[in-house]
Every structure is written in C-alpha cells, then in structure tokens.
Coordinates of C-alpha atoms and ligand atoms in Angstrom, one line a residue:
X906 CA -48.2 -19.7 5.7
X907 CA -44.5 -21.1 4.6
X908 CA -43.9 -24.8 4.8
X909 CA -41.8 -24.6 7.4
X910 CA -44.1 -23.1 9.9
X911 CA -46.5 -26.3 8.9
X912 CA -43.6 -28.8 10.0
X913 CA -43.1 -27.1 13.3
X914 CA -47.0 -26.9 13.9
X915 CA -47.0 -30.6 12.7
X916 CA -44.7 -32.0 14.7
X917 CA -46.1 -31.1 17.7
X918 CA -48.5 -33.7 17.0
X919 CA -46.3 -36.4 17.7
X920 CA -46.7 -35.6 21.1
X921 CA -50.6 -35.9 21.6
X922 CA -51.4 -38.1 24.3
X923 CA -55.1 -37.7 24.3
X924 CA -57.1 -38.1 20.7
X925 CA -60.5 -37.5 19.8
X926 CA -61.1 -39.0 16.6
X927 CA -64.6 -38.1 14.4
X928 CA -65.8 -40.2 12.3
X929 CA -68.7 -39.1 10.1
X930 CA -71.6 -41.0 8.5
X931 CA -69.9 -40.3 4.7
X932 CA -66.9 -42.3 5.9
X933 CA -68.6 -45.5 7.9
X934 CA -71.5 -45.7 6.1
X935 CA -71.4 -44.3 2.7
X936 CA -74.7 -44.4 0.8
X937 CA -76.3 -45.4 3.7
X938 CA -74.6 -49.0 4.6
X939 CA -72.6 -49.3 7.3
X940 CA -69.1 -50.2 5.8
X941 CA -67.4 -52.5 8.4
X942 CA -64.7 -53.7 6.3
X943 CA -63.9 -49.3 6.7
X944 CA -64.6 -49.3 10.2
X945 CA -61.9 -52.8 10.6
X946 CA -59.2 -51.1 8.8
X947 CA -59.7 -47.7 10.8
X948 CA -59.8 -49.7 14.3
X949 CA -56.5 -51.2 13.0
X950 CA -54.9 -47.8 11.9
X951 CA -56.3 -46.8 15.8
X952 CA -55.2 -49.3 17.5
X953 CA -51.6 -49.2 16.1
X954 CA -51.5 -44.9 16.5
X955 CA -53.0 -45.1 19.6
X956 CA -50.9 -47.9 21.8
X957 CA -49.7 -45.9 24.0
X958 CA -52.4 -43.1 23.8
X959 CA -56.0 -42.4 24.8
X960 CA -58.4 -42.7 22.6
X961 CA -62.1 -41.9 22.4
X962 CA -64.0 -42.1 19.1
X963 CA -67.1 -40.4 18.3
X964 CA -68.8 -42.2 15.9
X965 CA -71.8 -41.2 13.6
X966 CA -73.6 -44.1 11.4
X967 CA -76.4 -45.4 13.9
X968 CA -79.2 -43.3 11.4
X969 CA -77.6 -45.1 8.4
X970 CA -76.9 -48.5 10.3
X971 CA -80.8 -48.6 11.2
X972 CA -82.9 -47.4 8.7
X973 CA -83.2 -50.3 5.8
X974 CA -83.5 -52.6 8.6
X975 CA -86.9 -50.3 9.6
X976 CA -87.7 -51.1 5.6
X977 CA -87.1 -47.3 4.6
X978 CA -85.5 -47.2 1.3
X979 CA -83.1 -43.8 1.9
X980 CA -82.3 -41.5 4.7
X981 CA -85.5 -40.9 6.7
X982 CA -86.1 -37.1 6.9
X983 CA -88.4 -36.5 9.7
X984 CA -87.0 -36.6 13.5
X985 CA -89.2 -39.6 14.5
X986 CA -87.7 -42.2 11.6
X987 CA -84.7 -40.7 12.5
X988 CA -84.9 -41.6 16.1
X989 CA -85.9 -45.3 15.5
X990 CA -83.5 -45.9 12.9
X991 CA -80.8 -44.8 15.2
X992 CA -82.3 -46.8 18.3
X993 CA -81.9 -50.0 15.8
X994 CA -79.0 -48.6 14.2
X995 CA -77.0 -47.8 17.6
X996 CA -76.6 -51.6 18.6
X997 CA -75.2 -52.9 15.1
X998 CA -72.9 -50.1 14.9
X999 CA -71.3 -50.7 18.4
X1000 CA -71.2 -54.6 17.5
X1001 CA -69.0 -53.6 14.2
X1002 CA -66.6 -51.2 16.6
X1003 CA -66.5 -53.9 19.3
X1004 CA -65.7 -56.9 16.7
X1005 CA -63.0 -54.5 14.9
X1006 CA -61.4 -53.4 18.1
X1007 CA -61.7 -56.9 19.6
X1008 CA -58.7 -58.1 17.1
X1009 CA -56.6 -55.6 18.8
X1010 CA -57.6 -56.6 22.7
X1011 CA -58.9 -53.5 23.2
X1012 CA -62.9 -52.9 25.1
X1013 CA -64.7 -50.5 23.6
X1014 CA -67.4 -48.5 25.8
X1015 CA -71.1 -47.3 24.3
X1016 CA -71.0 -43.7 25.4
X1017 CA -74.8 -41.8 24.5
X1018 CA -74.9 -37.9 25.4
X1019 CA -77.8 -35.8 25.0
X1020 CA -77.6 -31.8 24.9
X1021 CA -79.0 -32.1 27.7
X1022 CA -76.7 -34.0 29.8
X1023 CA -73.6 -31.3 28.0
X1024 CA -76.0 -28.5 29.3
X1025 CA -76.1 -29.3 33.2
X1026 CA -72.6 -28.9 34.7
X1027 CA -72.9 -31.2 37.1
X1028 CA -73.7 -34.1 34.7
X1029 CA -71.2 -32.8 32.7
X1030 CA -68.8 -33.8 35.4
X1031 CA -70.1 -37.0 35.3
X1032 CA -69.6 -37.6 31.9
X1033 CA -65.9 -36.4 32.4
X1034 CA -65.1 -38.9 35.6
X1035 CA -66.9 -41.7 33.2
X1036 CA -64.9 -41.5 30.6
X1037 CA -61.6 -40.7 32.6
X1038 CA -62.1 -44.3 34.4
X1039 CA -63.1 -45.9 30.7
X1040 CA -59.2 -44.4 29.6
X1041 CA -57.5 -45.4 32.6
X1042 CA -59.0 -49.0 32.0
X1043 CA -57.8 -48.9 28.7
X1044 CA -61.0 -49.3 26.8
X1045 CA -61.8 -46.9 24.0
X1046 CA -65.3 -45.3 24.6
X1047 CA -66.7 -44.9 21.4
X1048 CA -69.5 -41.6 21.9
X1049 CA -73.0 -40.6 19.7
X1050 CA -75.8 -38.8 20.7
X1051 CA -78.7 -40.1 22.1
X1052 CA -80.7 -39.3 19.2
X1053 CA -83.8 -41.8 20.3
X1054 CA -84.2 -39.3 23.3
X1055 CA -82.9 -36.0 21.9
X1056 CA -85.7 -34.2 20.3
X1057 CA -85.6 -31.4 17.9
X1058 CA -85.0 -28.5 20.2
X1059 CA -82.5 -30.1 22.3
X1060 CA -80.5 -31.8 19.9
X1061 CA -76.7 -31.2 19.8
X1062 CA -77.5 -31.7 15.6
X1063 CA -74.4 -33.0 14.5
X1064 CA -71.6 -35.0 16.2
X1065 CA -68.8 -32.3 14.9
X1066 CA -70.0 -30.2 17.8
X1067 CA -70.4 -33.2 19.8
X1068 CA -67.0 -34.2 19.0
X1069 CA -65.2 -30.5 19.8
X1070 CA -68.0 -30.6 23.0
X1071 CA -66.1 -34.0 24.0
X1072 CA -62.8 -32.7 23.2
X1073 CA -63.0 -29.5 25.2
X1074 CA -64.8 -31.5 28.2
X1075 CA -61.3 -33.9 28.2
X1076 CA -59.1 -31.4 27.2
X1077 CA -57.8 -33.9 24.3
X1078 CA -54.9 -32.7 22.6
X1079 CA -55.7 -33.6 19.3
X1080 CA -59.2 -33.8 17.4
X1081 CA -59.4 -35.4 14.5
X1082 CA -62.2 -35.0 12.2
X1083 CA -62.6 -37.3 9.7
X1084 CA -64.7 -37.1 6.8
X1085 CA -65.3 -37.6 3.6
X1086 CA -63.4 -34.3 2.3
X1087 CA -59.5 -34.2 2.8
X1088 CA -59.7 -30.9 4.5
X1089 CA -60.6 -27.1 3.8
X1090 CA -59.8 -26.9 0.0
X1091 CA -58.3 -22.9 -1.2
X1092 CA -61.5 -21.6 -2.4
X1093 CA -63.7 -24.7 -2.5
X1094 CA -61.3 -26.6 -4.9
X1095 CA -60.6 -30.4 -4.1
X1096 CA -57.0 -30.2 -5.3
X1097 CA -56.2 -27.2 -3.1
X1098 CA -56.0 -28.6 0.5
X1099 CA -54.8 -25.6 2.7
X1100 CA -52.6 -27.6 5.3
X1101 CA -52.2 -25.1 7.9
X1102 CA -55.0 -22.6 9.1
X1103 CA -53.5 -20.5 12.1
X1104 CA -56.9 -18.3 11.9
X1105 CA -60.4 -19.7 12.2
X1106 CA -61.7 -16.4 10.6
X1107 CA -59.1 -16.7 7.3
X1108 CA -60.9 -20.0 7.2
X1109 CA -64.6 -18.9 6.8
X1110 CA -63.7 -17.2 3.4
X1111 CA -62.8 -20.8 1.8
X1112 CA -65.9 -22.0 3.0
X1113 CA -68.8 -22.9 0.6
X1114 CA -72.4 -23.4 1.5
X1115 CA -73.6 -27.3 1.1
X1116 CA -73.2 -30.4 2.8
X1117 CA -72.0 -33.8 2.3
X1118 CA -75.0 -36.5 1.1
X1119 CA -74.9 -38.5 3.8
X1120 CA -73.4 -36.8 6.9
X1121 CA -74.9 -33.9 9.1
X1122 CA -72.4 -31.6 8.9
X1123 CA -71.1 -29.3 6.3
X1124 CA -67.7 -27.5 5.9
X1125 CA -69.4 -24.6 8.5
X1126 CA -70.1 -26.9 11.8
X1127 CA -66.9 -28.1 11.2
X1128 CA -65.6 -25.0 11.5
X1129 CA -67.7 -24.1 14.4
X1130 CA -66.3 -27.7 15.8
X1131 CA -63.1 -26.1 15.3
X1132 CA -63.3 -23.1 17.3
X1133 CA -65.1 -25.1 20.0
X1134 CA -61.7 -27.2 20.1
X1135 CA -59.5 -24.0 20.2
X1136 CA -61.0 -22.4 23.1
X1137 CA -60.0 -26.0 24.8
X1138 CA -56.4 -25.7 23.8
X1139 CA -57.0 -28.7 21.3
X1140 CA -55.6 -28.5 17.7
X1141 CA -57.8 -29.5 15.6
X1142 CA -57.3 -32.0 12.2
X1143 CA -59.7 -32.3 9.6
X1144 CA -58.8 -34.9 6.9
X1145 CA -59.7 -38.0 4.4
X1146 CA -61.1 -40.9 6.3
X1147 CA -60.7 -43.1 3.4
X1148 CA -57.0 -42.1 2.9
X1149 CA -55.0 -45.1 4.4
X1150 CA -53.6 -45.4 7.7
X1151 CA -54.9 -41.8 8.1
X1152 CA -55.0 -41.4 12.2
X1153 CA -51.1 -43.3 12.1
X1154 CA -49.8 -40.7 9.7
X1155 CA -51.5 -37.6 11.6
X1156 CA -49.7 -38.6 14.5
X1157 CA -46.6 -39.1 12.6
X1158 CA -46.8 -35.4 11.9
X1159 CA -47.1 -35.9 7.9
X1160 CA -48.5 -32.7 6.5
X1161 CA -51.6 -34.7 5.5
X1162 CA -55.3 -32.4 6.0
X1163 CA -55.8 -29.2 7.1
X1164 CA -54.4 -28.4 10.9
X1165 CA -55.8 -25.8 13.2
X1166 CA -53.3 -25.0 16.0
X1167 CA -54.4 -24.9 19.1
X1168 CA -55.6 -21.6 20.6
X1169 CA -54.8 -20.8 24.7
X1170 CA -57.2 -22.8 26.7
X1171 CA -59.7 -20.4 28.3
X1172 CA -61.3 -22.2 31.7
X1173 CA -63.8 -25.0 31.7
X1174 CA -66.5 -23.2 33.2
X1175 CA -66.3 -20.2 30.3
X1176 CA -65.9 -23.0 27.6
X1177 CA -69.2 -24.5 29.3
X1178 CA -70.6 -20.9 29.7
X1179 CA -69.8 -20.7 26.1
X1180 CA -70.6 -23.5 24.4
X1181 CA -72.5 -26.1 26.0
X1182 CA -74.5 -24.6 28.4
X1183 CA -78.3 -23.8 26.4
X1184 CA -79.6 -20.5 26.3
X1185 CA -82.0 -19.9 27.7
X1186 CA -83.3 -16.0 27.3
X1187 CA -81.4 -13.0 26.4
X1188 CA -80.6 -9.1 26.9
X1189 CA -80.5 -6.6 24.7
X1190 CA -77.6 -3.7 26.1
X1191 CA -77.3 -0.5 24.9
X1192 CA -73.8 1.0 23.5
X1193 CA -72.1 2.2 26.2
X1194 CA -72.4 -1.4 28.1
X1195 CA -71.5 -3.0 25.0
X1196 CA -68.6 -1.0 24.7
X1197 CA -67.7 -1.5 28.2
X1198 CA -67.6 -5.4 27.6
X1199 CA -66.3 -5.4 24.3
X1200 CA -63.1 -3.1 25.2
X1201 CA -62.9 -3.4 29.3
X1202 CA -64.2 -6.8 29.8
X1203 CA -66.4 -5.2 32.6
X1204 CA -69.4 -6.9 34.1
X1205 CA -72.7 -5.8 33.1
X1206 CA -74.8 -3.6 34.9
X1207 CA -78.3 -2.8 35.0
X1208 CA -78.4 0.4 33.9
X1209 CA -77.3 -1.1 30.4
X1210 CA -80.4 -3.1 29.8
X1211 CA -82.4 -1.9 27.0
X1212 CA -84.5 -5.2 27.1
X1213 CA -85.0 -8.6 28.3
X1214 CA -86.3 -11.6 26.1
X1215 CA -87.2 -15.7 26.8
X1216 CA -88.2 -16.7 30.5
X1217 CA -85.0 -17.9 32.9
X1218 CA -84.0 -18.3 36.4
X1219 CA -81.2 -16.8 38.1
X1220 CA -78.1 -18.9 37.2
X1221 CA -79.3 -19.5 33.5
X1222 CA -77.9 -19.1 30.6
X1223 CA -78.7 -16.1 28.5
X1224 CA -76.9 -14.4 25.2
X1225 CA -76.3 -9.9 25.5
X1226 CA -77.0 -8.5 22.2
X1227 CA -76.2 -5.5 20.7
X1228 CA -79.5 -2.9 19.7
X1229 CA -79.3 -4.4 16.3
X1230 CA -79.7 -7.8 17.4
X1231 CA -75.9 -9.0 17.5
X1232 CA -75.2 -11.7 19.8
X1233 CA -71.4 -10.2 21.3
X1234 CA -71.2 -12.7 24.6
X1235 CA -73.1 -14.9 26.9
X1236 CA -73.5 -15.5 30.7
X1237 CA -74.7 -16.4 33.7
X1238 CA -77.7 -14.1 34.7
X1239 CA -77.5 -13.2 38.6
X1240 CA -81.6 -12.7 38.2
X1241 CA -84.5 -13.8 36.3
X1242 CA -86.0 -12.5 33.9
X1243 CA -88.9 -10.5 35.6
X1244 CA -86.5 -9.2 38.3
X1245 CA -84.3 -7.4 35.1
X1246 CA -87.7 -6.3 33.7
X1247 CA -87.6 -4.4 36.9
X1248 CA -84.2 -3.5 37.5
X1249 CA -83.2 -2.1 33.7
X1250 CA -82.1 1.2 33.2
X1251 CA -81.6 1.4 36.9
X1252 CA -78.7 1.9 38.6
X1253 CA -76.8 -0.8 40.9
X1254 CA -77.7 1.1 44.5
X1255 CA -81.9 1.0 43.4
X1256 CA -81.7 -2.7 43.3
X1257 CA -82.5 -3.1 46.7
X1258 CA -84.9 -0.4 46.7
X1259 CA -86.6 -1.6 43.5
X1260 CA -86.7 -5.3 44.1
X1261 CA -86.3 -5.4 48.2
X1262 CA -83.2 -7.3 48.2
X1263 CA -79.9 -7.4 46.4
X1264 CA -78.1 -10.5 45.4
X1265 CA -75.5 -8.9 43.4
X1266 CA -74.6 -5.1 41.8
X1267 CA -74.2 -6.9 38.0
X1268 CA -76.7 -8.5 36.4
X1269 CA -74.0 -11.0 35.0
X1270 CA -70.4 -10.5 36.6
X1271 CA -67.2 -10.8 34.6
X1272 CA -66.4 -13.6 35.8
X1273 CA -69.7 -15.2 34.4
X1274 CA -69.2 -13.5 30.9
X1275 CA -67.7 -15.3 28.0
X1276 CA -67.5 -13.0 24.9
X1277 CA -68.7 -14.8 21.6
X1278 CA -67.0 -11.9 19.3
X1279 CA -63.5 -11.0 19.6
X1280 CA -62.5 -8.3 21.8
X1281 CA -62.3 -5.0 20.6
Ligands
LIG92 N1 -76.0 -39.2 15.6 C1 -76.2 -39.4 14.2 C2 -76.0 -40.9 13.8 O1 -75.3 -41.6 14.5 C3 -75.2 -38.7 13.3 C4 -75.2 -37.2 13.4 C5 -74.1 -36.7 12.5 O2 -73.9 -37.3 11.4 O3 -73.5 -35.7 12.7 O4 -76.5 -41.4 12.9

C-alpha cells in the first residue's frame, strides 16, 4: 500500500467524533501492578484529544489491580481467583481513572457488561441509551466486564472483543486499541510496523501464535476485534500505549500504528445477529442450500437441513454449517430445534402438514441471516 494512500486514510481520522479507546492489562498494569502514574499521563493525552469528542474507555487491569491485595503472588489461573481479584481489583482501578480524569474536570462512569447483557437485544439497548446519556453529560464511562459474575461459558474472554462489541453498539468512529505491541509487525518483526491494513484477511498471514504475559489477548482477538469494528463502519487503530501522547497524535492523523479502514456498516441487528448474540445450537445444510446462501443470499429452507444440533427456541441464535463442519453464517431460527428435527428434508408446503401449523416457509429468513464467510 503507497504512502500516500496511508495519508488520505489517516487523515480522515482527524475527523472522529466518537472514540473508543482500549487499554490492555500490558499497558496499565505491567507485571501485574497497576501503573497509575501510566494511567495519569494517558487521562491527560485523553483529555486533551478528546475536548471536543466522546470518549469511552475500556479498560482491562481489575485482575491485575486485585490479586496481591488477595495475597497471590502472580496472575491467578483459575476462574474463581480471577473473579475475586477482579471484584477487589475493580474499585481501585476506577479510583486511579477517576483521580487521573479528575485533574481534567471530567466524571468518569463505572460501566460492567456481561456476555450476557451483549447477548439479549433488548438490554443491549439499554446499554446503548446508558452510555449515550453518560456522553451527552460529558463524563467518560470507562467499561470492563463483569468478570465477578461472568462465568466460564459466558464470558466475553477478553476486552478486545468487548471493546469492538462497544464500538459497534455506539457506532464509534474510531477504536483504538492500545497495547503493549505498536501494531501488526510484517511477518512478526517488531521493527516492521505495517501502517495501513486495507484487508483483514492480508492481515491473518502476519500474525503469529502467542500472547502478551500479562494481557488476554493475542495478535488474533485483536484481529477478530478488528473485524467486529469493520462491520460497524469503525476504523480500527492498533498501537503502542506507552508511546507518548499516543491517542493526541492518532487523532492528529500521524502515521503512527497499524490502521484498519473502516468497512461499510452492515445494520445493527446483523452485527448483533453476528457477533454478540450467543449461539445457541446449530444446522448442518447440505450443498445446494449452502450454495444458495453463499452465492444468492437466499433464506434457508427446510429441505436443506441435513441435521440439527444443541437445544434452542424459536428466535435463538444458531450457526449453518457446511457437511464438513464449516461454520458459513448465523441466524435467527424461525423454530426450535425439535420442530426442524421434524421438518428437515421436507419441503416448505409439508410444514403445516408435518407440524400442524406454519409460522414461516424458511427456517431462518434472509433477513435473519448474517454470513460469517465472504460471499461467493
Ligand atoms: N476484564 C479483565 C480485567 O479487567 C481483563 C480482560 C482482558 O485483559 O482482556 O482484568
């Protein structure tokens, strides 16, 4: 990609009104201390970017703000520690981003989502309105999980998807990730930052399995952060958080990171559809219905339903796969799962006959389909 396209994707920055900034564990609380002279100087660099923008932070560090206070000597490992180290972890991290933003007059706001809460739509909504009367008030809300009430199963997992979650559900115009790498390094090498990544796909070849020490979240949920952003219409910044007045020079447009342009926003409900909503069961189609998706975004119908798996309700969530077990999209079923036990293979017109009623001819319409592969 030349230089010149980077400036012209760059400067568009300059005009973000809403940021989501991400600030991982590796940057506030390296080694497992929380850092608040760090998380002063980044309030600062915030503050001044963000004057006449909205700001929301999602900050990790409550795990490695708690757990020496709980008289652990390192990271606990298992869920439980985690949980309690975050519960006493969660309090003193919010004092250090209240006392740093304090010095600039702005309120911050304790934000905790669960999976859970991303999961149901209407709660979702919630969370939106929330946080769109915390930006209107000027305050900053400052968003982590709620690990001390997420448990393994439902656990969003790391706050990169939490952070593309929150900047999809806000439509931000920026996220910016910040970490303890300077961006996606040119085959895994530190003094190769690529500065402009037009195609999440080009991307996966740079990455390199492994994860930071302290943080959640290696160079792959980022990436998956990233493409949860570009279905939003959010471009998407990942760069140093120890690099100085980092957030002020991203929004001056200096070529500084790695930038993902955005992609064209797809609607809310098919970025809920998705990514947030959880699935719960899946199909299993056969060719032609795959094809039928894949090329003709077509609804499916019964007659393409090799198999059904998990146990849902109509209206749940569920993933199609292919016969050999690739997930290609996800939807909304219009039945459960023993009514498409009943109906699969069949034809639309023998719903009725099969089941004694008909609430629709698909079992999930087009308009409840979100492809998770790209369209052949
Ligand atoms: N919610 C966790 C914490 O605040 C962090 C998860 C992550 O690092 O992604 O400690």
């Amino acid at each position: 990609m030349s230089e010149t396209s980077d400036i012209s994707f760059r400067a568009k920055l300059a005009a973000s009104k809403r940021i989501v900034v991400k600030l991982g564990s590796a940057v506030l609380a390296p080694g497992g201390t929380l850092d608040e002279s760090t998380i002063a100087q980044l309030a600062a660099d915030m503050a001044c970017a963000c004057a006449d923008r909205e700001l929301i932070i999602v900050s990790s560090g409550a795990v490695a703000s708690g757990f020496r206070v709980m008289g652990l000597e390192t990271m606990p490992k298992s869920i439980v520690q985690k949980q309690a180290a975050a519960a006493v972890g969660q309090p003193r991290l919010m004092r250090a981003w209240s006392d740093a933003f304090a010095a600039h007059g702005r309120p911050v706001a304790q934000v905790l989502l669960t999976a859970d809460d991303l999961d149901h739509r209407t709660r979702l909504l919630n969370a939106r309105r929330t946080l769109q009367e915390l930006l209107n008030a000027g305050a900053v809300p400052i968003i982590n999980e709620n690990d001390s009430v997420s448990f393994d199963e439902i656990k969003l997992g790391d706050n990169d998807r939490l952070s593309a979650l929150v900047a999809s559900l806000v439509q931000a115009d920026l996220l910016l990730i910040l970490s303890g790498i300077q961006g996606l390094y040119a085959g895994g090498d530190p003094k190769k930052v690529l500065h402009l990544i037009p195609d999440i796909a080009e991307a996966m070849s740079h990455v390199r399995v492994g994860k930071s020490d302290v943080g959640t979240g290696g160079m792959q949920t980022k990436l998956d952060a990233v493409s949860i952003a570009h279905a939003a219409g959010s471009h998407v910044v990942i760069a140093g958080g120890k690099s100085k007045q980092i957030v002020q020079r991203v929004l001056a447009s200096e070529i500084v990171g790695t930038l993902f342009p955005a992609g064209k926003a797809t609607s809310s409900r098919k970025r809920w559809i998705g990514h947030a909503a959880r699935v719960r069961g899946a199909i299993i189609i056969d060719d032609g219905a795959s094809r039928a998706l894949m090329e003709r975004g077509a609804s499916l119908l019964p007659s393409g339903v090799i198999a059904v798996e998990g146990s849902f309700e109509s209206g749940g969530t569920i993933e199609v796969r292919t016969r050999d077990g690739t997930a290609i999209a996800r939807g909304i079923a219009a039945y459960s799962d023993d009514e498409i036990q009943r109906i699969k293979g069949k034809r639309s017109n023998q719903i009725e006959k099969t089941l004694g009623y008909c609430y629709a001819e698909e079992i999930i319409h087009r308009d409840d389909l979100v492809l998770t592969v790209k369209r052949t």
